[in-house]
C-alpha cells in the first residue's frame, strides 16, 4: 500500500523531470540547506536562552516570540524543498532505514517544538522552574541534532 | 600556483589522509560534524544579521544579541573550520581542482573582513542605537553584506559536491 504510493510518487512526470535535470536536484538541495540554517538559528537562539547561555536579561517569551516567524517560515521552506527531493528519490527513500528514522524523529521534534517547548517558552517566567527550562532546551537540542544527523546520512548511504 | 599544488599533493599522500579517505565511517562522521557546526554557526550569524537589518529579534537590544551569540558563533566557527580543514586534509586534490572550493574560501575571507570592520567601526557607537529601531546605515550594511556572503558560502560549499566546474 505504502510502497505503491511511493512508487507512484517516483513515477510522476515532475519526479522524472527533476531526476533527469542536471541542475534541479542541486537547486532543491541547496535551498533546503539554506532553510535548514535559518531553522537551526531560530531554534538555537531560543534554546541557548532556555539553557541560560543566551540573551540572559531578556524574558524567554520575548526571544521566542521574535524567533517564531522565522522558525515557521523556515519549516515551510524546508517542507517545500524537501517534498521535491522525496518524490524524485521516492523508491530509494522507501527502502532507506535512515529516511524513516529521520521522519519519525522529525515528527516527534515538530510536535514537541509546537506544544511543550512552546508552552515553556511563552509561559510567565515565574511559573517555570529553571530546571524545567533547561530540560526543555536540552530535549530540543537533542531532537533536532538527531534529525540533522539522519538527514545528512541519508545523502551518504542511500 | 605551483607551490600550492605541491602542498596539496604532498598532503594527499599522508598515510592518515589516505586512511580517513578510505574509511567510510570516519569520513562520514567528519562530514556530519561539519554540517552540524556549519548550520549552528550560520544560523546564529543569521539571527544576528536579521537584528542588524532591523527585521528580526527586535525585542532584544542589539548589544545583548551580540554579546550572547558571539561566543557561540566563534566556538562553532572553530568547529566548522576544524572539521572543514579535516575534510580538505582527507581529499586535498579533490578540492584543489574545484573552482567552487576556491570561491568559497574567498567568500569566507570577505565575510570575515566584513565582521571585523563592523566590530571596529559601527559597533563602537552601539550605545546610541541599541534599543530603538533607528539603526544606522553601517549596521544595516554590515548585516546585509554578512547575510549575502554567508549564504553564498553555504551555496558554494554545497555545490562543491556536484563537480560542475572540474576541468576534464
Short mmCIF file of C-alpha atoms in Angstrom, two decimals:
data_model
loop_
_atom_site.label_atom_id
_atom_site.label_comp_id
_atom_site.label_asym_id
_atom_site.label_seq_id
_atom_site.Cartn_x
_atom_site.Cartn_y
_atom_site.Cartn_z
CA UNK A 1 0.00 0.00 0.00
CA UNK A 2 2.65 2.48 1.16
CA UNK A 3 5.08 1.04 -1.37
CA UNK A 4 2.54 1.62 -4.15
CA UNK A 5 2.19 5.23 -3.06
CA UNK A 6 5.96 5.74 -3.06
CA UNK A 7 6.24 4.02 -6.45
CA UNK A 8 3.55 6.33 -7.82
CA UNK A 9 5.44 9.38 -6.49
CA UNK A 10 8.61 8.08 -8.05
CA UNK A 11 7.00 7.75 -11.48
CA UNK A 12 5.18 11.09 -11.62
CA UNK A 13 6.07 13.37 -14.53
CA UNK A 14 7.58 16.02 -12.24
CA UNK A 15 9.72 13.42 -10.47
CA UNK A 16 11.14 12.15 -13.72
CA UNK A 17 11.73 15.70 -14.95
CA UNK A 18 13.63 16.73 -11.80
CA UNK A 19 15.58 13.46 -11.74
CA UNK A 20 16.71 13.85 -15.32
CA UNK A 21 17.59 17.53 -14.94
CA UNK A 22 21.23 18.39 -14.46
CA UNK A 23 20.64 21.30 -12.09
CA UNK A 24 17.22 20.97 -10.43
CA UNK A 25 18.24 18.41 -7.77
CA UNK A 26 21.16 20.67 -6.79
CA UNK A 27 18.88 23.73 -6.55
CA UNK A 28 16.34 21.98 -4.28
CA UNK A 29 19.14 20.53 -2.16
CA UNK A 30 20.90 23.89 -1.74
CA UNK A 31 17.67 25.75 -0.92
CA UNK A 32 16.83 23.01 1.59
CA UNK A 33 20.20 23.60 3.28
CA UNK A 34 19.68 27.39 3.40
CA UNK A 35 16.27 26.94 5.04
CA UNK A 36 17.88 24.47 7.42
CA UNK A 37 20.41 27.10 8.50
CA UNK A 38 17.55 29.55 9.14
CA UNK A 39 15.65 26.88 11.06
CA UNK A 40 18.63 25.96 13.25
CA UNK A 41 19.22 29.65 14.02
CA UNK A 42 15.60 30.20 15.06
CA UNK A 43 15.63 27.08 17.26
CA UNK A 44 19.02 27.75 18.78
CA UNK A 45 18.58 31.40 19.76
CA UNK A 46 15.71 30.24 21.99
CA UNK A 47 17.38 27.03 23.22
CA UNK A 48 20.50 28.97 24.25
CA UNK A 49 18.29 31.32 26.24
CA UNK A 50 16.50 28.34 27.83
CA UNK A 51 19.87 26.87 28.80
CA UNK A 52 20.90 30.19 30.31
CA UNK A 53 23.62 30.96 27.76
CA UNK A 54 21.70 33.36 25.51
CA UNK A 55 20.25 36.85 25.96
CA UNK A 56 20.01 36.49 29.74
CA UNK A 57 18.47 39.82 30.66
CA UNK A 58 15.69 39.24 28.15
CA UNK A 59 12.46 37.34 29.01
CA UNK A 60 12.41 33.93 27.26
CA UNK A 61 8.98 34.76 25.85
CA UNK A 62 10.32 37.83 24.02
CA UNK A 63 13.14 35.86 22.40
CA UNK A 64 10.73 33.05 21.46
CA UNK A 65 8.09 35.39 20.03
CA UNK A 66 10.76 37.06 17.87
CA UNK A 67 12.11 33.74 16.64
CA UNK A 68 8.76 32.12 15.86
CA UNK A 69 8.03 33.70 12.45
CA UNK A 70 11.50 32.67 11.22
CA UNK A 71 11.03 29.20 12.63
CA UNK A 72 7.71 28.75 10.83
CA UNK A 73 8.96 30.32 7.59
CA UNK A 74 11.99 28.02 7.63
CA UNK A 75 9.83 24.97 8.31
CA UNK A 76 7.57 25.82 5.37
CA UNK A 77 10.65 26.35 3.18
CA UNK A 78 12.14 23.03 4.32
CA UNK A 79 8.89 21.21 3.51
CA UNK A 80 8.57 22.82 0.09
CA UNK A 81 12.15 21.96 -0.86
CA UNK A 82 12.03 18.57 0.86
CA UNK A 83 8.99 17.21 -0.99
CA UNK A 84 10.54 17.59 -4.49
CA UNK A 85 13.60 15.72 -3.20
CA UNK A 86 11.43 13.00 -1.69
CA UNK A 87 9.34 12.38 -4.81
CA UNK A 88 12.40 12.23 -7.08
CA UNK A 89 14.02 9.60 -4.85
CA UNK A 90 10.81 8.03 -3.51
CA UNK A 91 11.75 4.40 -4.08
CA UNK A 92 15.24 4.81 -2.68
CA UNK A 93 13.89 6.62 0.37
CA UNK A 94 11.22 3.96 0.90
CA UNK A 95 13.92 1.34 1.28
CA UNK A 96 16.13 3.52 3.50
CA UNK A 97 16.03 2.99 7.28
CA UNK A 98 17.71 6.37 7.71
CA UNK A 99 14.83 8.09 5.90
CA UNK A 100 12.16 6.51 8.13
CA UNK A 101 14.23 7.22 11.24
CA UNK A 102 14.56 10.86 10.21
CA UNK A 103 10.81 11.13 9.58
CA UNK A 104 9.98 9.53 12.95
CA UNK A 105 12.32 11.80 14.92
CA UNK A 106 11.21 14.79 12.85
CA UNK A 107 7.56 14.12 13.71
CA UNK A 108 8.38 13.94 17.44
CA UNK A 109 10.58 17.06 17.21
CA UNK A 110 7.92 19.13 15.39
CA UNK A 111 5.17 18.10 17.81
CA UNK A 112 7.44 18.78 20.78
CA UNK A 113 8.52 22.18 19.44
CA UNK A 114 4.99 23.44 18.84
CA UNK A 115 3.43 22.04 22.02
CA UNK A 116 5.57 21.51 25.13
CA UNK A 117 8.51 23.72 24.17
CA UNK A 118 6.19 26.48 23.00
CA UNK A 119 4.31 26.39 26.31
CA UNK A 120 7.54 26.56 28.31
CA UNK A 121 8.95 29.44 26.27
CA UNK A 122 5.79 31.56 26.24
CA UNK A 123 4.83 30.95 29.89
CA UNK A 124 5.24 33.54 32.63
CA UNK A 125 8.86 33.49 33.75
CA UNK A 126 7.94 32.81 37.40
CA UNK A 127 5.73 29.82 36.54
CA UNK A 128 8.54 27.70 35.03
CA UNK A 129 11.44 26.46 37.14
CA UNK A 130 14.97 27.00 35.81
CA UNK A 131 15.44 23.22 35.74
CA UNK A 132 12.33 22.73 33.57
CA UNK A 133 13.56 25.46 31.23
CA UNK A 134 16.98 23.81 30.92
CA UNK A 135 15.38 20.42 30.29
CA UNK A 136 13.14 21.91 27.59
CA UNK A 137 16.19 23.37 25.83
CA UNK A 138 18.22 20.18 26.08
CA UNK A 139 15.41 17.99 24.69
CA UNK A 140 15.01 20.39 21.78
CA UNK A 141 18.76 20.35 21.03
CA UNK A 142 18.91 16.55 21.22
CA UNK A 143 15.89 16.00 18.96
CA UNK A 144 16.98 18.44 16.24
CA UNK A 145 20.58 17.22 16.30
CA UNK A 146 19.28 13.68 15.75
CA UNK A 147 17.17 14.89 12.81
CA UNK A 148 20.21 16.62 11.26
CA UNK A 149 22.49 13.60 11.65
CA UNK A 150 19.99 11.27 9.96
CA UNK A 151 19.28 13.85 7.27
CA UNK A 152 22.93 14.16 6.29
CA UNK A 153 23.50 10.40 6.42
CA UNK A 154 20.60 9.80 4.00
CA UNK A 155 22.60 11.66 1.39
CA UNK A 156 25.63 9.44 2.02
CA UNK A 157 24.13 5.99 2.40
CA UNK A 158 21.03 5.73 0.24
CA UNK B 1 50.03 28.17 -8.07
CA UNK B 2 52.76 25.55 -8.28
CA UNK B 3 53.78 25.66 -4.57
CA UNK B 4 50.13 25.35 -3.53
CA UNK B 5 49.64 22.38 -5.80
CA UNK B 6 52.76 20.76 -4.38
CA UNK B 7 51.44 21.29 -0.85
CA UNK B 8 48.06 19.73 -1.69
CA UNK B 9 49.71 16.79 -3.45
CA UNK B 10 52.06 16.30 -0.51
CA UNK B 11 49.16 16.15 1.98
CA UNK B 12 47.22 13.84 -0.34
CA UNK B 13 49.96 11.23 0.16
CA UNK B 14 49.96 11.39 4.00
CA UNK B 15 49.12 7.98 5.49
CA UNK B 16 46.45 9.47 7.80
CA UNK B 17 44.92 11.36 4.88
CA UNK B 18 44.69 8.13 2.92
CA UNK B 19 43.33 6.27 5.96
CA UNK B 20 40.42 8.68 6.50
CA UNK B 21 39.78 8.88 2.75
CA UNK B 22 39.42 5.13 2.56
CA UNK B 23 37.36 4.76 5.75
CA UNK B 24 33.64 5.01 5.20
CA UNK B 25 32.62 5.70 8.81
CA UNK B 26 35.20 8.23 9.93
CA UNK B 27 34.81 10.30 6.78
CA UNK B 28 31.00 10.33 7.19
CA UNK B 29 31.20 11.45 10.80
CA UNK B 30 33.57 14.29 9.97
CA UNK B 31 31.17 15.39 7.24
CA UNK B 32 28.15 15.18 9.58
CA UNK B 33 30.03 17.21 12.24
CA UNK B 34 30.95 19.80 9.64
CA UNK B 35 27.32 20.18 8.52
CA UNK B 36 26.02 20.46 12.10
CA UNK B 37 28.64 23.03 13.18
CA UNK B 38 28.13 24.95 9.95
CA UNK B 39 24.33 25.09 10.40
CA UNK B 40 24.75 26.18 14.02
CA UNK B 41 27.28 28.85 13.13
CA UNK B 42 25.30 30.03 10.09
CA UNK B 43 22.02 30.05 12.00
CA UNK B 44 23.39 32.19 14.81
CA UNK B 45 25.05 34.57 12.34
CA UNK B 46 21.71 34.85 10.51
CA UNK B 47 19.89 35.69 13.76
CA UNK B 48 22.39 38.49 14.43
CA UNK B 49 22.25 39.80 10.85
CA UNK B 50 18.43 39.90 10.97
CA UNK B 51 18.70 42.06 14.10
CA UNK B 52 21.25 44.32 12.35
CA UNK B 53 18.92 44.71 9.37
CA UNK B 54 16.07 45.58 11.74
CA UNK B 55 13.84 42.71 10.58
CA UNK B 56 14.26 40.11 13.33
CA UNK B 57 14.79 39.69 17.08
CA UNK B 58 13.84 43.33 17.58
CA UNK B 59 12.58 42.82 21.14
CA UNK B 60 16.18 42.29 22.28
CA UNK B 61 18.73 45.15 22.35
CA UNK B 62 21.44 44.60 19.74
CA UNK B 63 24.31 44.64 22.24
CA UNK B 64 22.66 41.73 24.03
CA UNK B 65 22.20 39.68 20.86
CA UNK B 66 25.83 40.44 20.05
CA UNK B 67 27.31 39.61 23.45
CA UNK B 68 25.36 36.39 23.93
CA UNK B 69 25.62 34.99 20.39
CA UNK B 70 29.19 35.98 19.52
CA UNK B 71 30.95 33.43 21.80
CA UNK B 72 28.81 30.62 20.31
CA UNK B 73 29.42 31.87 16.79
CA UNK B 74 33.16 31.83 17.42
CA UNK B 75 33.00 28.38 19.03
CA UNK B 76 31.06 26.85 16.15
CA UNK B 77 33.17 28.68 13.59
CA UNK B 78 36.12 26.90 15.21
CA UNK B 79 34.30 23.56 14.94
CA UNK B 80 33.37 24.24 11.31
CA UNK B 81 36.93 25.26 10.49
CA UNK B 82 38.46 22.23 12.23
CA UNK B 83 36.13 19.72 10.56
CA UNK B 84 36.39 21.60 7.26
CA UNK B 85 40.18 21.53 7.31
CA UNK B 86 39.99 17.82 8.13
CA UNK B 87 37.79 17.27 5.07
CA UNK B 88 40.33 19.09 2.89
CA UNK B 89 43.14 17.15 4.56
CA UNK B 90 41.36 13.95 3.61
CA UNK B 91 40.90 14.78 -0.08
CA UNK B 92 43.24 17.68 -0.95
CA UNK B 93 43.35 17.12 -4.68
CA UNK B 94 39.57 16.86 -4.96
CA UNK B 95 39.28 20.39 -3.57
CA UNK B 96 42.38 21.78 -5.27
CA UNK B 97 40.83 21.22 -8.67
CA UNK B 98 37.39 22.51 -7.69
CA UNK B 99 36.56 26.06 -8.73
CA UNK B 100 33.72 26.39 -6.19
CA UNK B 101 36.03 25.43 -3.31
CA UNK B 102 38.27 28.42 -4.01
CA UNK B 103 35.24 30.69 -4.45
CA UNK B 104 34.07 29.53 -1.02
CA UNK B 105 37.48 30.27 0.54
CA UNK B 106 37.49 33.82 -0.88
CA UNK B 107 33.88 34.44 0.23
CA UNK B 108 34.69 33.31 3.78
CA UNK B 109 37.66 35.70 3.93
CA UNK B 110 35.43 38.56 2.72
CA UNK B 111 32.77 37.68 5.32
CA UNK B 112 35.48 37.75 7.99
CA UNK B 113 36.64 41.20 6.87
CA UNK B 114 33.02 42.42 6.97
CA UNK B 115 32.55 41.16 10.54
CA UNK B 116 35.83 42.67 11.69
CA UNK B 117 35.08 46.03 10.04
CA UNK B 118 31.69 46.14 11.77
CA UNK B 119 33.28 45.31 15.12
CA UNK B 120 35.91 48.03 14.71
CA UNK B 121 33.62 50.82 13.45
CA UNK B 122 29.80 50.72 13.69
CA UNK B 123 29.70 48.61 16.84
CA UNK B 124 31.69 51.24 18.76
CA UNK B 125 28.64 53.52 18.71
CA UNK B 126 26.18 50.78 19.70
CA UNK B 127 25.02 52.65 22.83
CA UNK B 128 23.34 55.21 20.57
CA UNK B 129 21.26 52.73 18.53
CA UNK B 130 20.99 49.72 20.83
CA UNK B 131 17.29 49.87 21.65
CA UNK B 132 15.41 51.92 19.08
CA UNK B 133 14.60 50.93 15.52
CA UNK B 134 16.67 53.73 14.02
CA UNK B 135 19.58 51.51 13.04
CA UNK B 136 22.50 53.36 11.43
CA UNK B 137 23.29 52.68 7.79
CA UNK B 138 26.54 50.98 8.81
CA UNK B 139 24.66 48.39 10.84
CA UNK B 140 22.25 47.57 8.02
CA UNK B 141 25.12 47.44 5.55
CA UNK B 142 27.13 45.02 7.71
CA UNK B 143 24.01 42.86 8.25
CA UNK B 144 23.13 42.80 4.55
CA UNK B 145 26.67 42.06 3.39
CA UNK B 146 27.12 39.39 6.08
CA UNK B 147 23.83 37.71 5.17
CA UNK B 148 24.66 37.69 1.45
CA UNK B 149 28.24 36.48 1.88
CA UNK B 150 27.43 33.65 4.31
CA UNK B 151 24.51 32.50 2.15
CA UNK B 152 26.92 32.43 -0.82
CA UNK B 153 29.40 30.44 1.31
CA UNK B 154 26.72 27.84 2.09
CA UNK B 155 25.64 27.67 -1.56
CA UNK B 156 29.16 27.29 -2.96
CA UNK B 157 30.03 24.80 -0.21
CA UNK B 158 27.03 22.63 -1.04
CA UNK B 159 27.66 22.80 -4.78
CA UNK B 160 31.31 21.64 -4.47
CA UNK B 161 29.89 18.11 -4.34
CA UNK B 162 28.28 18.45 -7.77
CA UNK B 163 31.58 18.67 -9.69
CA UNK B 164 30.22 21.01 -12.35
CA UNK B 165 33.36 23.03 -12.82
CA UNK B 166 36.00 20.35 -12.88
CA UNK B 167 38.14 20.72 -15.99
CA UNK B 168 38.12 17.45 -17.88
#
